[in-house]
PDB file of C-alpha atoms in Angstrom:
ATOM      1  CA  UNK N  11     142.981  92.713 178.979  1.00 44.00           C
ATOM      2  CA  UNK N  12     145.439  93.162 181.647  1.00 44.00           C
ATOM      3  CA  UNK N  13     148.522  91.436 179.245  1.00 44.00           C
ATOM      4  CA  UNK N  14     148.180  94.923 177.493  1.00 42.00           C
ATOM      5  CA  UNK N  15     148.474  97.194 180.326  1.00 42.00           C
ATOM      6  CA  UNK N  16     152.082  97.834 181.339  1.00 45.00           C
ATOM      7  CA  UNK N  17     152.909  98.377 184.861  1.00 49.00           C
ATOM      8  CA  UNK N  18     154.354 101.934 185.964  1.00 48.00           C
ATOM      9  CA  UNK N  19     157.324 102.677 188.597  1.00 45.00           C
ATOM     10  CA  UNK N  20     158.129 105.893 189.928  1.00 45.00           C
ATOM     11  CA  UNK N  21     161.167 107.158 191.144  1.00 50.00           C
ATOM     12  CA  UNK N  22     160.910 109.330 194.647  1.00 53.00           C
ATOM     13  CA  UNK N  23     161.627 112.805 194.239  1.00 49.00           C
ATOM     14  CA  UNK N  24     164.161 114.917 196.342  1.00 54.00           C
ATOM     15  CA  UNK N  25     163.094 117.341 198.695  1.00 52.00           C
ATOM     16  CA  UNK N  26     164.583 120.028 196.834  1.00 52.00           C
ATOM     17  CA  UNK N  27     163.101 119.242 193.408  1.00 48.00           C
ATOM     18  CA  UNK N  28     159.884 120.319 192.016  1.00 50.00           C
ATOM     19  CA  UNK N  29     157.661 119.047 189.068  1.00 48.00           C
ATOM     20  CA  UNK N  30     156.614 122.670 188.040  1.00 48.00           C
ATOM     21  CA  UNK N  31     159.925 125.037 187.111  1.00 50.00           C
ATOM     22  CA  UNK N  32     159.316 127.958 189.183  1.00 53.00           C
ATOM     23  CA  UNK N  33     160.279 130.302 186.158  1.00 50.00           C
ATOM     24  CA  UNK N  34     157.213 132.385 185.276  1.00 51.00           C
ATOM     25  CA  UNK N  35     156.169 131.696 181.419  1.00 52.00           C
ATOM     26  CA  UNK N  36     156.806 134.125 179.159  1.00 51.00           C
ATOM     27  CA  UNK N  37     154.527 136.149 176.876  1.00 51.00           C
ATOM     28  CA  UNK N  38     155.712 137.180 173.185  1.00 54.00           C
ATOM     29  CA  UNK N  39     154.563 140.330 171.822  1.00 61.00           C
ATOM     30  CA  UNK N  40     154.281 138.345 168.828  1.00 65.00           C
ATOM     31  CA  UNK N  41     150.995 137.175 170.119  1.00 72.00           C
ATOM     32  CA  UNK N  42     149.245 140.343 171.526  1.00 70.00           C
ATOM     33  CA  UNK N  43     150.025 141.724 167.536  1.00 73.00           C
ATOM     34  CA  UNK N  44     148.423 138.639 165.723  1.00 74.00           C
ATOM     35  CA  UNK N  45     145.307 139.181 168.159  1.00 75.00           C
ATOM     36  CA  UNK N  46     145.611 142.871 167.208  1.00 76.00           C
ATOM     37  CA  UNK N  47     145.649 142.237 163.845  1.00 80.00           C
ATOM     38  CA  UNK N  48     143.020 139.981 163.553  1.00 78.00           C
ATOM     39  CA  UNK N  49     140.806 142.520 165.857  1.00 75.00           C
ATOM     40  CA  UNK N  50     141.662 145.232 163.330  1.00 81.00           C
ATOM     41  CA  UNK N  51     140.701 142.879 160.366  1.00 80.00           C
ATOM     42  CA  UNK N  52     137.641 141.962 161.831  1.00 77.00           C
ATOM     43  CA  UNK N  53     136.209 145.228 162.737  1.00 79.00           C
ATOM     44  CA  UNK N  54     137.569 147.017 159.539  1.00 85.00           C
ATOM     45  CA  UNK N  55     135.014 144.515 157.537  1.00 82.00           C
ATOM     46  CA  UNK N  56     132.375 145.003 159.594  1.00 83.00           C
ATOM     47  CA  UNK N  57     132.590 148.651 158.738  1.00 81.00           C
ATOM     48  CA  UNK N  58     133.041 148.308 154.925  1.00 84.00           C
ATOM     49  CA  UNK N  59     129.987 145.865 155.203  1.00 80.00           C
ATOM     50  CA  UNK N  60     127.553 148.544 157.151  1.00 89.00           C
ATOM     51  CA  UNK N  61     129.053 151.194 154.844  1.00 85.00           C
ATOM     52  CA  UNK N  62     128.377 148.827 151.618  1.00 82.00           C
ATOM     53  CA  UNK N  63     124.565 148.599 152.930  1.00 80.00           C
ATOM     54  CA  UNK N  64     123.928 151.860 153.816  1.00 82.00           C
ATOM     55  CA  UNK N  65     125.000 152.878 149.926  1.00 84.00           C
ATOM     56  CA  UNK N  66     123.185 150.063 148.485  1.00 80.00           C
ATOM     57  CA  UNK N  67     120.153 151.107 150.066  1.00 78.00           C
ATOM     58  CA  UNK N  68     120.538 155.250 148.979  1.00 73.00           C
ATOM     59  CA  UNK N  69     120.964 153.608 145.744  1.00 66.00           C
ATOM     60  CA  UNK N  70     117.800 151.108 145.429  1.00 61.00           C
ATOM     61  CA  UNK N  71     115.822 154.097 147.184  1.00 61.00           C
ATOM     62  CA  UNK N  72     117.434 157.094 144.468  1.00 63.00           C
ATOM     63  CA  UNK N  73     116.971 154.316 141.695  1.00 53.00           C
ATOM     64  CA  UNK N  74     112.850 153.949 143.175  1.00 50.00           C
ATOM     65  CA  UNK N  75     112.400 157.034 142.431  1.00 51.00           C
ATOM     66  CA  UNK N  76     113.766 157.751 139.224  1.00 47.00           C
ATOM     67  CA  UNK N  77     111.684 154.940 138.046  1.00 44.00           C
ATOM     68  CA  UNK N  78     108.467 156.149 139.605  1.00 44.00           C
ATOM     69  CA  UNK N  79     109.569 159.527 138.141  1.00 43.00           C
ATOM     70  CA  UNK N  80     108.851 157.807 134.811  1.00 38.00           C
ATOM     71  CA  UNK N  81     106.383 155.220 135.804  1.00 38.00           C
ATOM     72  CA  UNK N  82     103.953 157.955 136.682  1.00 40.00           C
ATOM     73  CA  UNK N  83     104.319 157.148 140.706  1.00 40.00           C
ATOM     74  CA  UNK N  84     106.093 160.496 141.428  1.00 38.00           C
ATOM     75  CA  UNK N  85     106.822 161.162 145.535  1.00 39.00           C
ATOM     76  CA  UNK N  86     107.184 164.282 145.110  1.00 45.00           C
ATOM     77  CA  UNK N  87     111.554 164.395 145.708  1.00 52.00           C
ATOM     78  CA  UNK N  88     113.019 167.774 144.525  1.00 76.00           C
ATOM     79  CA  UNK N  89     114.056 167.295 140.679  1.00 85.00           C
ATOM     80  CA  UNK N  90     116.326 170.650 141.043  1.00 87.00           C
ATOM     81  CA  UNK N  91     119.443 169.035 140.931  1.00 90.00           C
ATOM     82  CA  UNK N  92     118.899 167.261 137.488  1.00 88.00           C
ATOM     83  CA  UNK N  93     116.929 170.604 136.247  1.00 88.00           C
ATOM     84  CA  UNK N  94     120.555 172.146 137.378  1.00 88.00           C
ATOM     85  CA  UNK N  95     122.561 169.812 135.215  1.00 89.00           C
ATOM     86  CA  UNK N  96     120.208 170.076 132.052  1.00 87.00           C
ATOM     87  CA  UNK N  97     120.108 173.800 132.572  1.00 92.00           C
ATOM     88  CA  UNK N  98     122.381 177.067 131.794  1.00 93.00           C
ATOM     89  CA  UNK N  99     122.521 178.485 135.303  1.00 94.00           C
ATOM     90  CA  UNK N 100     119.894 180.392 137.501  1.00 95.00           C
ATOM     91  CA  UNK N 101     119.664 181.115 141.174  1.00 94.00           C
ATOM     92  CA  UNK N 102     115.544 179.986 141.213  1.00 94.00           C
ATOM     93  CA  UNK N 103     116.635 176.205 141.253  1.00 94.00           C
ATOM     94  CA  UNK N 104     118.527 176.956 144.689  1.00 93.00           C
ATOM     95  CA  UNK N 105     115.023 179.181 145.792  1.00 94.00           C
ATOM     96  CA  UNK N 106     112.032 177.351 144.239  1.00 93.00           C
ATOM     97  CA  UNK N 107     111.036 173.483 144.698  1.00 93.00           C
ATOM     98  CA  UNK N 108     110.241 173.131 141.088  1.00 89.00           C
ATOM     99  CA  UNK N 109     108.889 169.982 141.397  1.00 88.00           C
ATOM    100  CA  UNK N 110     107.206 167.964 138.639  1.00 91.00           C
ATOM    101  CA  UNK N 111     104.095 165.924 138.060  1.00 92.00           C
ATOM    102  CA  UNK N 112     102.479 164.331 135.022  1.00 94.00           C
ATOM    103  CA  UNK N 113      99.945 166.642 133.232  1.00 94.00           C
ATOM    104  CA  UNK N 114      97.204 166.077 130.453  1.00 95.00           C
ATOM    105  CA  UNK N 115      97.426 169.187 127.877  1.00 94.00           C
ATOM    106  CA  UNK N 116      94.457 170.267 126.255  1.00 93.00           C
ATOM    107  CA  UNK N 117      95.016 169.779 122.703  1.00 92.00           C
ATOM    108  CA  UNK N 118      91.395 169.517 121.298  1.00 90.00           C
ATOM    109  CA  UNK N 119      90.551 171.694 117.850  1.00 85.00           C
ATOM    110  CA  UNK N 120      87.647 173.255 118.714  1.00 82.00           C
ATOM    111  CA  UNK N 121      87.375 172.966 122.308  1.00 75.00           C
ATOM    112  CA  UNK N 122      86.136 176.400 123.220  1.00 75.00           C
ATOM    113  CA  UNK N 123      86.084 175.752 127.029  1.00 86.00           C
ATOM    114  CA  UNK N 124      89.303 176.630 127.600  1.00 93.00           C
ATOM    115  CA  UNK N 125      89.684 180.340 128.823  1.00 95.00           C
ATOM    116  CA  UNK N 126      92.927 180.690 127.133  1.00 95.00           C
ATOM    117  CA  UNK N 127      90.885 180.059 124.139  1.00 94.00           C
ATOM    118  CA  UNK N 128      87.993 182.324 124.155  1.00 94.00           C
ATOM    119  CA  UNK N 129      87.074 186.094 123.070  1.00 95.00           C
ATOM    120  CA  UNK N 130      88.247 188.907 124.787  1.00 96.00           C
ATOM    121  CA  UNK N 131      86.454 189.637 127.644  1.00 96.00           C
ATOM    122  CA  UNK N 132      87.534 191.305 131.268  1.00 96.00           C
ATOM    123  CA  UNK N 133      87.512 187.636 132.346  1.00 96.00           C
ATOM    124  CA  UNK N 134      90.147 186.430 129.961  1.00 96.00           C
ATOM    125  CA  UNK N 135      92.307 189.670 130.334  1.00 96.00           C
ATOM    126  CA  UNK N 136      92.405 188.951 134.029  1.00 94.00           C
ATOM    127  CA  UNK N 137      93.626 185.655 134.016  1.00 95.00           C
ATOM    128  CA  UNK N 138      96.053 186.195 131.256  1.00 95.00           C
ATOM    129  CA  UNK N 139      97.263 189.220 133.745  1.00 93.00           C
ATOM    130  CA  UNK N 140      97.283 187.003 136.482  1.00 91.00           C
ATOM    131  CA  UNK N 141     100.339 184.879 134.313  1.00 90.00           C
ATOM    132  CA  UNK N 142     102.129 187.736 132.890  1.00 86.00           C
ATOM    133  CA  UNK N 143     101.972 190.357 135.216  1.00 75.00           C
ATOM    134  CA  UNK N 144     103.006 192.781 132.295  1.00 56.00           C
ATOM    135  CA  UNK N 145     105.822 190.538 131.543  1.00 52.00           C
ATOM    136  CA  UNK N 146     108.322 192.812 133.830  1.00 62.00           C
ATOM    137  CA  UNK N 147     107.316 191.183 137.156  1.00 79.00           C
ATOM    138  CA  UNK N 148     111.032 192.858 138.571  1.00 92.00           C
ATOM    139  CA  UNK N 149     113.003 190.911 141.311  1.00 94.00           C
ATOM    140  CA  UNK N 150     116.605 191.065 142.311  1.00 96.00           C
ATOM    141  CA  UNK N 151     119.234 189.148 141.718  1.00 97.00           C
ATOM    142  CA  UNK N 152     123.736 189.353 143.089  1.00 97.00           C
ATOM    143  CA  UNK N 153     126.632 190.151 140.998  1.00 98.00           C
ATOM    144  CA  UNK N 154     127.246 186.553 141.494  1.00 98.00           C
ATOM    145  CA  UNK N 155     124.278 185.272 140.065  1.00 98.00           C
ATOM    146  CA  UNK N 156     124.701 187.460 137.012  1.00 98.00           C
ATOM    147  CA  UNK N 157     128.461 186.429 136.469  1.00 97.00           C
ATOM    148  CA  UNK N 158     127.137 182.649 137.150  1.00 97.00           C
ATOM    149  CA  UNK N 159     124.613 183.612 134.029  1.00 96.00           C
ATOM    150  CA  UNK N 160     127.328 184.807 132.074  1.00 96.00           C
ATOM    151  CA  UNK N 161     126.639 188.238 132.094  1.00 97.00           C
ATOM    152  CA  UNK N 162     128.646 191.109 133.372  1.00 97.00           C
ATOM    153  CA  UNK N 163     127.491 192.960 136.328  1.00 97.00           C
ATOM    154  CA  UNK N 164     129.185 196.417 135.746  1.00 96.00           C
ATOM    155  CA  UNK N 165     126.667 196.095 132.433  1.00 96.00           C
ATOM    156  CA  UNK N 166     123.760 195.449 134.770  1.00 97.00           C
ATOM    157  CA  UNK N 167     121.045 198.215 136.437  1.00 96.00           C
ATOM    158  CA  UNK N 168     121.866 198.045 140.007  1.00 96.00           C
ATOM    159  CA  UNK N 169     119.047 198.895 142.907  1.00 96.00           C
ATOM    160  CA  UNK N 170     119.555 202.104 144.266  1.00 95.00           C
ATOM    161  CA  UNK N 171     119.530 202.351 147.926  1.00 94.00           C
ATOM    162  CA  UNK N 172     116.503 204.188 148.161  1.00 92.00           C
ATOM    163  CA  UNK N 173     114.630 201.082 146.918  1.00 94.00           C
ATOM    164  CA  UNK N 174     115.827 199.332 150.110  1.00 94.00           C
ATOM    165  CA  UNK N 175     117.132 195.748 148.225  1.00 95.00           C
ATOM    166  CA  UNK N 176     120.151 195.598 149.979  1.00 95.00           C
ATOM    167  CA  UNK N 177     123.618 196.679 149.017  1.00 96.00           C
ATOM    168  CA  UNK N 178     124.171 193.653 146.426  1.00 97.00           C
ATOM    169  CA  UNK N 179     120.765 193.976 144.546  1.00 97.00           C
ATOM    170  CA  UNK N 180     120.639 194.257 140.820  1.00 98.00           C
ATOM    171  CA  UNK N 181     116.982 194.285 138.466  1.00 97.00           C
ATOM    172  CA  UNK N 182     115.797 191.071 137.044  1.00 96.00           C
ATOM    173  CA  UNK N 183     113.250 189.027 135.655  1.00 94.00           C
ATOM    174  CA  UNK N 184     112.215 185.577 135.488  1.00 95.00           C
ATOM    175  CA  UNK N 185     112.326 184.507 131.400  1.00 95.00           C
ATOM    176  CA  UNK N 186     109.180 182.748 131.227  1.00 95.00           C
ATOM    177  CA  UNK N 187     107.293 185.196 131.979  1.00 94.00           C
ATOM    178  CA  UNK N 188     108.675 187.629 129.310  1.00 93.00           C
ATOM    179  CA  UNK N 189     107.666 184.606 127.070  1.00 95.00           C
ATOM    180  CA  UNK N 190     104.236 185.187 128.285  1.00 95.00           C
ATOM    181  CA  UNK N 191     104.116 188.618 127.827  1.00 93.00           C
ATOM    182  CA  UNK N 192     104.917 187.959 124.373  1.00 94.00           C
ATOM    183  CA  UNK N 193     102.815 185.376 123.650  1.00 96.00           C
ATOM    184  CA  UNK N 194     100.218 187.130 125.140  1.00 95.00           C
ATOM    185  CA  UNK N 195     100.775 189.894 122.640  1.00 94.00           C
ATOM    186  CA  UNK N 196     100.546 188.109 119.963  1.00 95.00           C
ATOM    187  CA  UNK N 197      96.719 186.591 121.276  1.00 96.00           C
ATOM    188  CA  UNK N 198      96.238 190.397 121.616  1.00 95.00           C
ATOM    189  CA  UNK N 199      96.680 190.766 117.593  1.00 94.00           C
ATOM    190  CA  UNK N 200      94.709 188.176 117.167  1.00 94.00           C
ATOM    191  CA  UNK N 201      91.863 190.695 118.337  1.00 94.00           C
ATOM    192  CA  UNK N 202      93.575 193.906 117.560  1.00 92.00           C
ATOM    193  CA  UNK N 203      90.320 195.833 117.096  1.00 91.00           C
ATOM    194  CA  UNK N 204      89.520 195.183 120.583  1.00 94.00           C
ATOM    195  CA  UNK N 205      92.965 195.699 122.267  1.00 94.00           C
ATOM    196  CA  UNK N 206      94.261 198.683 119.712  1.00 92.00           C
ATOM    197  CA  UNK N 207      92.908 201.799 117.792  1.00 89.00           C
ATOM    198  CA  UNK N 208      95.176 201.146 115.314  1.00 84.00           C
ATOM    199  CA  UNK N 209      95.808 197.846 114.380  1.00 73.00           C
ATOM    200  CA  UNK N 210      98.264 198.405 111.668  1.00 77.00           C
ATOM    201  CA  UNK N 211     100.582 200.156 114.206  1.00 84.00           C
ATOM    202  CA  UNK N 212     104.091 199.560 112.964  1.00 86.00           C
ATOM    203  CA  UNK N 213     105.897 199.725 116.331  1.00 87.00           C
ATOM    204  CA  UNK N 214     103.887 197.394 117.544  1.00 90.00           C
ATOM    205  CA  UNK N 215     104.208 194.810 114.841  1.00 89.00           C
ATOM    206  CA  UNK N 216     107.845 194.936 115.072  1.00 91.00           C
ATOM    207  CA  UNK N 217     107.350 194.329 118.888  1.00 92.00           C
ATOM    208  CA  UNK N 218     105.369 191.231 117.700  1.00 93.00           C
ATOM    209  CA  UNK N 219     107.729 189.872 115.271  1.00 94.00           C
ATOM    210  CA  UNK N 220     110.281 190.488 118.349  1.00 95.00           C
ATOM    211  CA  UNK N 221     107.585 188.209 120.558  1.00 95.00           C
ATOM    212  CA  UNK N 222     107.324 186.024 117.522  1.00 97.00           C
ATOM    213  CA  UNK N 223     110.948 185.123 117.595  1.00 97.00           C
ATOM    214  CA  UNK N 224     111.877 184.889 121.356  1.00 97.00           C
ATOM    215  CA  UNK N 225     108.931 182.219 121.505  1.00 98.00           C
ATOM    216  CA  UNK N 226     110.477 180.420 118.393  1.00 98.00           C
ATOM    217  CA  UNK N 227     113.817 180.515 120.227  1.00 98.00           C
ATOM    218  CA  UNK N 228     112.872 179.295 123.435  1.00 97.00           C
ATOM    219  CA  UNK N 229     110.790 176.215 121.653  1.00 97.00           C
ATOM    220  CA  UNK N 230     113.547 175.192 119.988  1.00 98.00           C
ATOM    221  CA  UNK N 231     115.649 175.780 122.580  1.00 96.00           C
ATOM    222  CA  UNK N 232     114.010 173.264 124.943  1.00 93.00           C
ATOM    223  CA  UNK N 233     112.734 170.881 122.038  1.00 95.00           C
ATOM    224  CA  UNK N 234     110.192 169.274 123.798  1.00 95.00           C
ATOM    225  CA  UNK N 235     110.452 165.185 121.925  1.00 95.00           C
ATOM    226  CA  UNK N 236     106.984 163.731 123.471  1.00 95.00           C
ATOM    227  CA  UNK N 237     105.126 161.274 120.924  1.00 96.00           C
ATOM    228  CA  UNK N 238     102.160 162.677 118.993  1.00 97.00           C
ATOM    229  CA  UNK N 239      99.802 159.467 117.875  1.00 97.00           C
ATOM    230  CA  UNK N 240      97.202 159.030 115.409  1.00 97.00           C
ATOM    231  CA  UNK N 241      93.539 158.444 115.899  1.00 95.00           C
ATOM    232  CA  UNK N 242      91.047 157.238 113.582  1.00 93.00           C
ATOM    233  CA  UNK N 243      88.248 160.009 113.577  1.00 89.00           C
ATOM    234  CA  UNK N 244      85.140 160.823 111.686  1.00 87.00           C
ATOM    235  CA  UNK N 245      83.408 164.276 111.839  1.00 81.00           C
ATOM    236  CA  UNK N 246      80.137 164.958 110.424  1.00 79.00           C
ATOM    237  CA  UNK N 247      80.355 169.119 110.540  1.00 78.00           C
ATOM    238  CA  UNK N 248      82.347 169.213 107.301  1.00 75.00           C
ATOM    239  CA  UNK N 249      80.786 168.624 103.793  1.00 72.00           C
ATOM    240  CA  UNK N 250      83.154 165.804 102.899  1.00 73.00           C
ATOM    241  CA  UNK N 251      82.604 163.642 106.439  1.00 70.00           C
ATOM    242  CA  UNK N 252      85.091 160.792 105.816  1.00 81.00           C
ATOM    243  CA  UNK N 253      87.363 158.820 108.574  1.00 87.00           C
ATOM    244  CA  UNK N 254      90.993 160.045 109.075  1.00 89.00           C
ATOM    245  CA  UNK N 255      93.845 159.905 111.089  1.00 92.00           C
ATOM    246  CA  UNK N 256      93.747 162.413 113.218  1.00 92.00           C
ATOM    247  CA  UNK N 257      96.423 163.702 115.251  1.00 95.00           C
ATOM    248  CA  UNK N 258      95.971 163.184 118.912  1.00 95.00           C
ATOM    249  CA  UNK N 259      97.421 166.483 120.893  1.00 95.00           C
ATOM    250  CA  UNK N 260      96.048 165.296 124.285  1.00 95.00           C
ATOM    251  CA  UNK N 261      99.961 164.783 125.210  1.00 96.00           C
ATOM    252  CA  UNK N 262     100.706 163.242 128.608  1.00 96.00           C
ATOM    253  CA  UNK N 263     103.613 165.614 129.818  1.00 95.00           C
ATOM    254  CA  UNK N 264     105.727 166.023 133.054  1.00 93.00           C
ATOM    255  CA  UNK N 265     105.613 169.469 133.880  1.00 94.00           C
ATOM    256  CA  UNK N 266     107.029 171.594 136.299  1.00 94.00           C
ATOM    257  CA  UNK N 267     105.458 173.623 139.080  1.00 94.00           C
ATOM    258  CA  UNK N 268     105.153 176.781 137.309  1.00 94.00           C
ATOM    259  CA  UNK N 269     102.298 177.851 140.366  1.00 94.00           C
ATOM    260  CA  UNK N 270     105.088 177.696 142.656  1.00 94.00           C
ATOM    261  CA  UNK N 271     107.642 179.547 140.743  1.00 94.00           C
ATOM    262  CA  UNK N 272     104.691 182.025 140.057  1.00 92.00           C
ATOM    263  CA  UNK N 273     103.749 182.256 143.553  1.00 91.00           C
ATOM    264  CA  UNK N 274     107.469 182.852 144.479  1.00 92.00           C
ATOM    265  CA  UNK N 275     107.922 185.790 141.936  1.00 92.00           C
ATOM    266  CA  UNK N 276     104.940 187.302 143.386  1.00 89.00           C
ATOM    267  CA  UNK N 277     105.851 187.375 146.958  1.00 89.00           C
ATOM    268  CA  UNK N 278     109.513 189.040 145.397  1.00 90.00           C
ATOM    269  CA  UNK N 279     109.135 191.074 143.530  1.00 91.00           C
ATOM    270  CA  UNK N 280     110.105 194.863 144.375  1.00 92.00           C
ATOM    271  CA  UNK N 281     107.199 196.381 145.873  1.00 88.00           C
ATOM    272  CA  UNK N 282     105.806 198.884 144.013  1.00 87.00           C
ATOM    273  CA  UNK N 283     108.405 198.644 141.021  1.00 87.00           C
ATOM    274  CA  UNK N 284     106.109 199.959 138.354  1.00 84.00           C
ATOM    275  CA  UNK N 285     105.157 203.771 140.116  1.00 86.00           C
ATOM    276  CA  UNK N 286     108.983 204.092 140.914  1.00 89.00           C
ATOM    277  CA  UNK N 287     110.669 202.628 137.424  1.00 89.00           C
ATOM    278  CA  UNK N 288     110.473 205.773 135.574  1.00 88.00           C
ATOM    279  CA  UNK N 289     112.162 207.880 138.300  1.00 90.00           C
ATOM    280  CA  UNK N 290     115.548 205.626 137.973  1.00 93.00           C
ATOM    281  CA  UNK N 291     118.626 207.701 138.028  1.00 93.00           C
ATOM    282  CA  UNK N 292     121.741 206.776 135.481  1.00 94.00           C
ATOM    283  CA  UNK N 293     124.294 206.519 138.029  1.00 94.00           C
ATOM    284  CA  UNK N 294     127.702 208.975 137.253  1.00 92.00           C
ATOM    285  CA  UNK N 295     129.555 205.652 136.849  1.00 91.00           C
ATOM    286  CA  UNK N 296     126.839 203.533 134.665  1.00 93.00           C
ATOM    287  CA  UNK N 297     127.944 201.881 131.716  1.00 93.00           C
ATOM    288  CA  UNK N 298     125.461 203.123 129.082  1.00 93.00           C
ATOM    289  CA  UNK N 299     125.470 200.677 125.820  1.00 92.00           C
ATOM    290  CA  UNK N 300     124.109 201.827 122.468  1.00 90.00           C
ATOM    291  CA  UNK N 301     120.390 201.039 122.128  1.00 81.00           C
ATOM    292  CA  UNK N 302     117.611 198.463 121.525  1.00 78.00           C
ATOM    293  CA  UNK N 303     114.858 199.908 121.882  1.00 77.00           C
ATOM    294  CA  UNK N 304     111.351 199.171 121.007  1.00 68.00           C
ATOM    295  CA  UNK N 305     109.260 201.951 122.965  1.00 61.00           C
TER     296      UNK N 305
END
């Protein structure tokens, strides 16, 4: 192989000349920006990735739950915020946890076990007391909140001082429980001779037809849309005993905490509201509207 190899000759260099040129190499700031640039690149898609991840995963973990919320695996998250959206406005969704759970209602015909059901008694009365507290279970409320409810505070009965609720503290109540009231009113005429001396009492009637109407309101109002099926039943106790389809009321419904929101009402309301209400004073500068009045 040594035909290919080609011999090499090398001149002698002069003292005074060098291989290396002495000049020192030069740096371009072109160079420091590409590395910048790429740096920058680099670390500004490493952020969008974490960022992309960390919303993925509030996503998957907000989408979870909305599913268990349906699927009957509830974790108990706060469902204020989408009570907020599907509701006119009120200051209990920013003060009470009203969170939701499924629930079983009691629909049966002649189930008799149910103390909402049965005869009057000082039993009954209690726990329907223990639910409507008179219907007038007072708290207080800001001019904000009122103006947020679209009402006018100037209209509205403002806390005197004397009742120690804070310069910004005007009456309120909570509306289910004036539903309550009503609706326990109307139970009430279901057994007027028990509850009244007079049972024909026209004032109270037109109370009832007042009670009668708010309850219509509010049903239709919320419009509940869960699915009543049919059952095939037969029942011997009637003289005609035949299999029918029977309505099955036993809905499955997701219902909010109502023994929170009760429990919450109860620890504010004004202390001892009821001995005090009648002594209210019409302040000099009260707006006074015409009445409504059922006494």
């Amino acid at each position: 192989m040594r035909w290919f190899i080609t011999p090499a000759y090398y001149d002698k260099l002069e003292q005074s000349e060098t291989i290396l040129d002495d000049t020192p190499p030069r740096t371009t700031n072109s160079t420091d920006r590409a590395w910048r640039i790429r740096f920058l690149l680099w670390s500004t898609l490493t952020s969008l990735s974490i960022l992309l991840n960390v919303l993925l995963l509030g996503f998957a973990w907000l989408w979870t739950d909305t599913c268990n919320v349906y699927t009957g695996g509830y974790r108990n998250v706060s469902m204020n915020a989408n009570f907020k959206a599907a509701s006119a406005y009120s200051p209990i969704f920013d003060k009470v946890d009203m969170q939701v759970g499924l629930t079983t209602v009691n629909g049966a015909m002649h189930d008799n076990t149910s103390i909402w059901r049965m005869p009057p008694s000082r039993e009954v009365d209690a726990a329907w007391d223990s639910l409507t507290r008179g219907g007038l279970e007072i708290i207080t409320v800001s001019a904000a909140d009122i103006e947020l409810s679209g009402k006018d505070p100037a209209l509205s009965v403002k806390a005197p001082p004397s009742w120690d609720q804070g310069p910004d503290a005007y009456f309120a109540q909570i509306d289910i429980f004036h539903i309550l009231h009503c609706l326990d009113g109307i139970r009430k005429e279901m057994w007027s001779e028990y509850y009244y001396d007079d049972p024909s009492d026209a004032i109270r009637r037109e109370l009832k037809a007042h009670c009668l109407h708010a309850i219509l309101q509010n049903l239709l109002c919320t419009a509940d849309v869960g699915i009543v099926q049919y059952n095939w039943m037969h029942d011997d106790r009637y003289p005609e005993s035949r299999t029918i389809p029977v309505p099955d009321y036993n809905l499955v419904k997701q219902c909010r905490n109502f023994d929170a929101l009760l429990e919450w009402t109860i620890d504010r309301s004004v202390p001892g509201w009821q001995s005090k209400w009648s002594e209210l004073q019409v302040p000099e500068d009260a707006v006074v509207l015409p009445g409504d009045i059922i006494l």
